[in-house]
Coordinates of C-alpha atoms in Angstrom, one line a residue:
X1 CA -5.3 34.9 71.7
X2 CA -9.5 34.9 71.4
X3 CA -10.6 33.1 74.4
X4 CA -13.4 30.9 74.6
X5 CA -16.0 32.5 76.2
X6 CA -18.2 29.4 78.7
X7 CA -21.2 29.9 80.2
X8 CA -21.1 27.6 83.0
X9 CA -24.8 27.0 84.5
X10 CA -25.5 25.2 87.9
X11 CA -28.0 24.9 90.7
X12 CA -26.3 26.9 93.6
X13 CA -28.1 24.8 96.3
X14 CA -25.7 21.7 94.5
X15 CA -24.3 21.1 98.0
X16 CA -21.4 20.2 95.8
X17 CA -20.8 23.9 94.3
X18 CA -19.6 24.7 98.0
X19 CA -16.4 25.5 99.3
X20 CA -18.1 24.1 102.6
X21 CA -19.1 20.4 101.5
X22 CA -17.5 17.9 102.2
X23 CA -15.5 16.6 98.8
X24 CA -14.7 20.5 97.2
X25 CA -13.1 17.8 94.1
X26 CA -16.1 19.8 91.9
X27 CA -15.9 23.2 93.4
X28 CA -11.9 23.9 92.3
X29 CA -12.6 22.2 89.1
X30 CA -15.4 24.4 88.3
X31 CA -14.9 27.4 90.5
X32 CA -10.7 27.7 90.2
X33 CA -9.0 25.6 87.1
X34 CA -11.6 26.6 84.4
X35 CA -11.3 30.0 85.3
X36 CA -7.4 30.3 85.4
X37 CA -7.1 28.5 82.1
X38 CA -5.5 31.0 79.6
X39 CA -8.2 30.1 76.9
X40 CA -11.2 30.4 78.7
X41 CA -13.2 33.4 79.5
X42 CA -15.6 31.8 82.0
X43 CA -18.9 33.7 83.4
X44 CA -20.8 31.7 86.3
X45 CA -24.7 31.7 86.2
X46 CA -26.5 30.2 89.5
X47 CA -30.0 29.3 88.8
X48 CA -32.1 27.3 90.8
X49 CA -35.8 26.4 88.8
X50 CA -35.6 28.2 85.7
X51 CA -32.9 29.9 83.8
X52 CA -33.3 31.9 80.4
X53 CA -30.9 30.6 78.1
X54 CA -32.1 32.9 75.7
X55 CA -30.1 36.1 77.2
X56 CA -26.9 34.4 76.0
X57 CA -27.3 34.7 72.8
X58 CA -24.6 36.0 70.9
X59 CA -22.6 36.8 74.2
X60 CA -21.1 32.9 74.8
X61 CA -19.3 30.5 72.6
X62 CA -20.0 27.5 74.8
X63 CA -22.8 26.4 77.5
X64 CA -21.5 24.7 80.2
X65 CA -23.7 22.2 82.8
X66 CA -22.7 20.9 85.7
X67 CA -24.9 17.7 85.0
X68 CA -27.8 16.6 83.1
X69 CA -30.4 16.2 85.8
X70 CA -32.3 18.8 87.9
X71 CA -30.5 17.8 90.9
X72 CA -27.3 19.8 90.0
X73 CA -28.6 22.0 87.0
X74 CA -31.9 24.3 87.2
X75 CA -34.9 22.6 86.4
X76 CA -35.6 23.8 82.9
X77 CA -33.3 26.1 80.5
X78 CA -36.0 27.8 78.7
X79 CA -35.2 29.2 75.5
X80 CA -32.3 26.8 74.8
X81 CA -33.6 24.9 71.5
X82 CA -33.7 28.3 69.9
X83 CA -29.8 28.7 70.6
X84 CA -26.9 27.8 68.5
X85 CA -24.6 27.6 71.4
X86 CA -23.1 24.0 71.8
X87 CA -23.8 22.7 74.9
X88 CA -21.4 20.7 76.8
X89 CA -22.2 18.5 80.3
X90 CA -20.6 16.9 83.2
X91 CA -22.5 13.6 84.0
X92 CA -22.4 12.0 87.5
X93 CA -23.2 8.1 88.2
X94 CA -24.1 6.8 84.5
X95 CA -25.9 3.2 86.2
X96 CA -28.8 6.2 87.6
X97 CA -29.4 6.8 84.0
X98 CA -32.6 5.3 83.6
X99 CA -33.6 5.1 87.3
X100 CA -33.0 8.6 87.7
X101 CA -35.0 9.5 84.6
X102 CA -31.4 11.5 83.2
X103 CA -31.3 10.5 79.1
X104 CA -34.4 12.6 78.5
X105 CA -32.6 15.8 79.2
X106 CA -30.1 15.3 76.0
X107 CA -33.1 16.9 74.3
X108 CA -34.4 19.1 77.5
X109 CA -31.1 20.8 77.5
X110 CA -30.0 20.2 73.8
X111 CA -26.6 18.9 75.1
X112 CA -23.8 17.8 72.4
X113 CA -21.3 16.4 74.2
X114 CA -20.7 15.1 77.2
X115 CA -17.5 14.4 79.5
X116 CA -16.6 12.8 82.7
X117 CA -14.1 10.3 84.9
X118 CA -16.4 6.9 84.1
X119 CA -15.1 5.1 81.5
X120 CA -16.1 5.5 78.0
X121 CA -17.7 1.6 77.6
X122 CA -19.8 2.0 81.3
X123 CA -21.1 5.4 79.9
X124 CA -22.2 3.9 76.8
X125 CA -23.5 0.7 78.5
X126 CA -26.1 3.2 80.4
X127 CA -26.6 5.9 77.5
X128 CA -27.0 5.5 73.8
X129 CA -24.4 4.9 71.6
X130 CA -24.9 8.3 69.9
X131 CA -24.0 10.1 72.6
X132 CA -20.6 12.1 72.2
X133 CA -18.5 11.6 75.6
X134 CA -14.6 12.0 76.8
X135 CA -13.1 10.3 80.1
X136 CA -11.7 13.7 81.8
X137 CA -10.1 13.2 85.2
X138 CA -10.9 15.6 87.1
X139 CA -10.5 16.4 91.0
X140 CA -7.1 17.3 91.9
X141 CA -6.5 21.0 92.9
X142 CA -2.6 21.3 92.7
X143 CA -2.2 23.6 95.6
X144 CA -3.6 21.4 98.1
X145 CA -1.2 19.0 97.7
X146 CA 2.1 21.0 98.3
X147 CA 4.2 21.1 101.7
X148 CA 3.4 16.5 101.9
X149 CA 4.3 15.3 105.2
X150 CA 7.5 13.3 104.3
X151 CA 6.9 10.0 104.0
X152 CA 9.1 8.5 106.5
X153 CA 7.3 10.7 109.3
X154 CA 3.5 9.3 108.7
X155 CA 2.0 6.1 109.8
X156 CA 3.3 3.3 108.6
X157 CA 1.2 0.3 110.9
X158 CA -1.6 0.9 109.6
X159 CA -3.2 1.2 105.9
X160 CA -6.1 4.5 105.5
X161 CA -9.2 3.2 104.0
X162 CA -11.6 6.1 103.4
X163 CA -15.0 6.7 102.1
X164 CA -18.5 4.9 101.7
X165 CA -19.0 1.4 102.1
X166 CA -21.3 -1.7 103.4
X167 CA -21.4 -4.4 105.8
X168 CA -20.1 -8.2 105.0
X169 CA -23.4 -9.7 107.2
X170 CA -25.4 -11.7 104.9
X171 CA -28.9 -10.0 105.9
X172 CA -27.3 -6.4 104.9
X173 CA -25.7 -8.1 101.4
X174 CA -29.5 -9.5 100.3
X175 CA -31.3 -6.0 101.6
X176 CA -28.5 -4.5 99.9
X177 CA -28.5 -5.9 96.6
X178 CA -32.5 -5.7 95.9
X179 CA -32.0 -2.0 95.2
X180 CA -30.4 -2.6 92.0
X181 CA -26.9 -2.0 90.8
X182 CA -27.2 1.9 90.9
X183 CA -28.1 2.3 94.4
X184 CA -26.2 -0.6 95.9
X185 CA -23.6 -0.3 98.2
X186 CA -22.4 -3.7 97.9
X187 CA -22.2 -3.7 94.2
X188 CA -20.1 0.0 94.3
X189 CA -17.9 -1.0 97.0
X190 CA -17.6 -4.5 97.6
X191 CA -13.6 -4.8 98.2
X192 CA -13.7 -1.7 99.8
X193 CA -16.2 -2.9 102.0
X194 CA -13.9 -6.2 102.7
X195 CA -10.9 -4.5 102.7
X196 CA -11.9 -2.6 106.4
X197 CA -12.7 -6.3 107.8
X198 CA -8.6 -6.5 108.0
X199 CA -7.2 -5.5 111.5
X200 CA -4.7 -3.3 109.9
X201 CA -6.9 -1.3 108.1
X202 CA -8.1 2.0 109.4
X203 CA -11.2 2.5 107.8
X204 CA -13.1 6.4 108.5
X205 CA -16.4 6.9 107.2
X206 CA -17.0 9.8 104.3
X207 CA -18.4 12.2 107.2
X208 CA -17.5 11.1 110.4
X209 CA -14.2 12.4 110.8
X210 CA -12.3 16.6 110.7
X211 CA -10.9 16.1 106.9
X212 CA -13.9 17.1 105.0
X213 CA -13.9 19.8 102.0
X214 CA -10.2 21.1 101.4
X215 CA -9.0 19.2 104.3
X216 CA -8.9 15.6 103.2
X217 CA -6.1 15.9 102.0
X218 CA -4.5 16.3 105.2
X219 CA -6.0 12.9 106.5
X220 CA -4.2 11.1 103.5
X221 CA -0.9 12.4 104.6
X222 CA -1.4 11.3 107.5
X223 CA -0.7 7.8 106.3
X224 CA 2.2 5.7 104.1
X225 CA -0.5 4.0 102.2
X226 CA -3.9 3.9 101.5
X227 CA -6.7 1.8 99.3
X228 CA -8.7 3.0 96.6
X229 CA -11.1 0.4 95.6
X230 CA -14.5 1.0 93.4
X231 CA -15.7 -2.2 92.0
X232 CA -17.7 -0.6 88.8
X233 CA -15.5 2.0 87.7
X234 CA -12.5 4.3 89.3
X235 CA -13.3 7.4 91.3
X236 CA -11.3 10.6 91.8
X237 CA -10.0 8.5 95.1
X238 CA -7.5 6.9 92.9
X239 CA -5.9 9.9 92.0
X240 CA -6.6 11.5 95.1
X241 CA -4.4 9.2 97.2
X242 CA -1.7 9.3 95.0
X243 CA -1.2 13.0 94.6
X244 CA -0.8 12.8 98.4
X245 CA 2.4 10.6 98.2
X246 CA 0.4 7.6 99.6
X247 CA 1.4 4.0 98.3
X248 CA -1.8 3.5 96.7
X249 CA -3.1 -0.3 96.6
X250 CA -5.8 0.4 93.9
X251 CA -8.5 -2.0 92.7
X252 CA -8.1 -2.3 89.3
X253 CA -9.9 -5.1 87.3
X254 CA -11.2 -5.5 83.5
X255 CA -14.6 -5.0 85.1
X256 CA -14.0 -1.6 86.5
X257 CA -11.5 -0.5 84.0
X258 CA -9.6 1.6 86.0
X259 CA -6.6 0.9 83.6
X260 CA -7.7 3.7 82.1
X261 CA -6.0 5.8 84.3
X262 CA -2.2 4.5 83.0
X263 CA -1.1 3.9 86.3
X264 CA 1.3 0.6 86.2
X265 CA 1.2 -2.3 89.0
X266 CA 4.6 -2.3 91.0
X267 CA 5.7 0.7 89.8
X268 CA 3.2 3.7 90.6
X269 CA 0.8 2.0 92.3
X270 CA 0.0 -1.5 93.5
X271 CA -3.1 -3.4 91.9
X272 CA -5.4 -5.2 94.1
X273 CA -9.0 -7.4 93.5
X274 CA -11.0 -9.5 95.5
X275 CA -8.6 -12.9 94.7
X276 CA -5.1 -11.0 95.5
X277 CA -6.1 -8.0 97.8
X278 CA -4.9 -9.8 101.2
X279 CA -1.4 -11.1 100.2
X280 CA -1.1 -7.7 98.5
X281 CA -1.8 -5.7 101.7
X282 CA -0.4 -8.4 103.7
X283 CA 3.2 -8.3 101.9
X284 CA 3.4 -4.6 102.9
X285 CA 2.1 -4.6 106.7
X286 CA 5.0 -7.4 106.9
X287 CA 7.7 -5.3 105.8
X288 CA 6.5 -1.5 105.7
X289 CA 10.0 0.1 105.7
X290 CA 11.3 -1.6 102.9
X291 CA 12.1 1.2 100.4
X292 CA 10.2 0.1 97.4
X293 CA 7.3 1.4 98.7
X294 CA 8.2 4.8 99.2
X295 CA 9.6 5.2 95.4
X296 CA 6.4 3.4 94.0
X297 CA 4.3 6.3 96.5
X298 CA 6.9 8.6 95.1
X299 CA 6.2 7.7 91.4
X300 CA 2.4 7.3 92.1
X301 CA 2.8 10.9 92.7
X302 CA 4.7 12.1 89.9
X303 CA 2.1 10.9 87.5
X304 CA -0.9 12.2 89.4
X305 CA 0.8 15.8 89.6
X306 CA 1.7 15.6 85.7
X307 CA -1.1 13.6 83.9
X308 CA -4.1 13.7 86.9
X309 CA -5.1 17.6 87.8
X310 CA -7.3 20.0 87.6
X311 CA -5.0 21.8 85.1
X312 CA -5.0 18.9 82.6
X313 CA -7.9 18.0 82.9
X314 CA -9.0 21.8 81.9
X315 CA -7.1 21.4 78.8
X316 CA -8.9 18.0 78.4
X317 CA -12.0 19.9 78.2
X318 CA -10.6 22.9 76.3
X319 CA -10.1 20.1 73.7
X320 CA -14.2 19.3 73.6
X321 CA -14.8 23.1 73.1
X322 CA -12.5 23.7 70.1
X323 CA -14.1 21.1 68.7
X324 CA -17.4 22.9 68.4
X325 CA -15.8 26.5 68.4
X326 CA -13.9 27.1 65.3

């Protein structure tokens, strides 16, 4: 079989391109699941200002970027509108788009297609509609969610709430919102951020706990349930949490359209918004050892570990490639 051969360029000071930092979700995509996929021959080129795309000429079937902004890719790829390589790119937060000054680098970096977890309508809400992009799910490294802590032996009293978030005071919510949907807390995280108010929640910060980089997923089997909750779109959280055999109460809402993901209410997952989210959580803290939960965790699980890895989503992108590489 001819493989594909990728050229994957990124900036190496990408504190995300780090076995060290403190979400590695990127680092085994990148790093580990491209390169074991049977079809791809991946080389990986660090550059930090410049990189001279010209020297892959003839050698590469496919250029791949980590993102399409500076911050993650080098600065300028000289030589790259003289190149009849495709060019395919990750993109992080779409709502930056503009702020960030990201949509001129379609042409910067000649990219032709683009991929990532957002959903397809938020991408195009924030880029034009002639932009090629696939939802790809990304972030779940198989092998560091073997050997779960059963679920009868974690914590049941309490529900894990992880990750960023704001404050409910009224003076932090008006601060908060004048920085404008990309950069607000409030806007990103607003029944996360109410969720932690509820004295059976155990909310840690991103940072401030032992369970960074390849450890986190120790701190969600720690737990019988936890909450996934992004107001503008699902993050890799959702299927994070599930892979780990936690009851996942999951913020899903046609706003956020994290239906996208095919998880089902009451069956693999339990679906929460800002009208429902306290009977829902309430219901469970009121009778946590009643077995439906651990068969919805259970099934939440099977369909991460089947339709949610790093290994599907490789084939996901496989897909992108063979559409440019005949």
């Amino acid at each position: 079989m001819k493989k594909i051969k990728t050229a994957f360029i990124f900036k190496p000071s990408n504190p995300y391109m780090s076995k060290t930092a403190w979400a590695t979700t990127y680092y085994h995509f990148f790093m580990n699941a491209l390169n074991r996929h049977p079809e791809l021959e991946m080389a990986y080129f660090p550059a930090e200002k410049q990189f001279d795309a010209s020297k892959l000429r003839d050698k590469f079937d496919i250029i791949l970027l980590w993102e399409n902004h500076p911050w993650g890719s080098p600065d300028e790829l000289s030589g790259i509108q003289n190149l009849d390589i495709p060019v395919i790119c990750r993109i992080n937060d779409a709502d930056d788009a503009k702020p960030k000054g990201k949509i001129p680098y379609h042409e910067k970096y000649k990219i032709d297609h683009y991929f990532g977890y957002l959903p397809e309508p938020f991408f195009h809400k924030h880029y034009p509609k002639s932009f090629k992009y696939k939802e790809i799910f990304y972030g779940v490294e198989p092998k560091l969610y073997e050997n779960l802590t059963p679920y009868s032996k974690r914590i049941k009293e309490r529900i894990l709430c992880s990750g960023a978030a704001g404050r409910t005071d009224l003076l932090y919510r008006l601060k908060d919102l004048r920085r404008g949907t990309a950069f607000s807390v409030w806007k990103h995280y607003k029944l996360r951020t109410k969720c932690i108010e509820l004295p059976y929640v155990h909310y840690t910060s991103t940072l401030q706990h032992e369970f960074v980089n390849d450890k986190y997923s120790s701190l969600l089997m720690k737990y019988c349930t936890s909450i996934a909750a992004h107001s503008l779109y699902p993050v890799i959280k959702y299927w994070e949490n599930t892979a780990a055999g936690c009851l996942t109460f999951m913020e899903v809402t046609e706003k956020n359209q994290a239906n996208i993901l095919g998880f089902e209410d009451g069956k693999n997952a339990i679906f929460i918004n800002e009208k429902n989210y306290e009977k829902k959580l309430s219901d469970y803290i009121s009778d946590p050892n009643n077995a439906k939960w651990s068969e919805i965790a259970e099934n939440g699980r099977y369909y991460t570990m089947n339709y949610l890895t790093n290994d599907v989503a490789s084939n996901s992108l496989v897909e992108i490639f063979k559409e440019y590489v005949k």
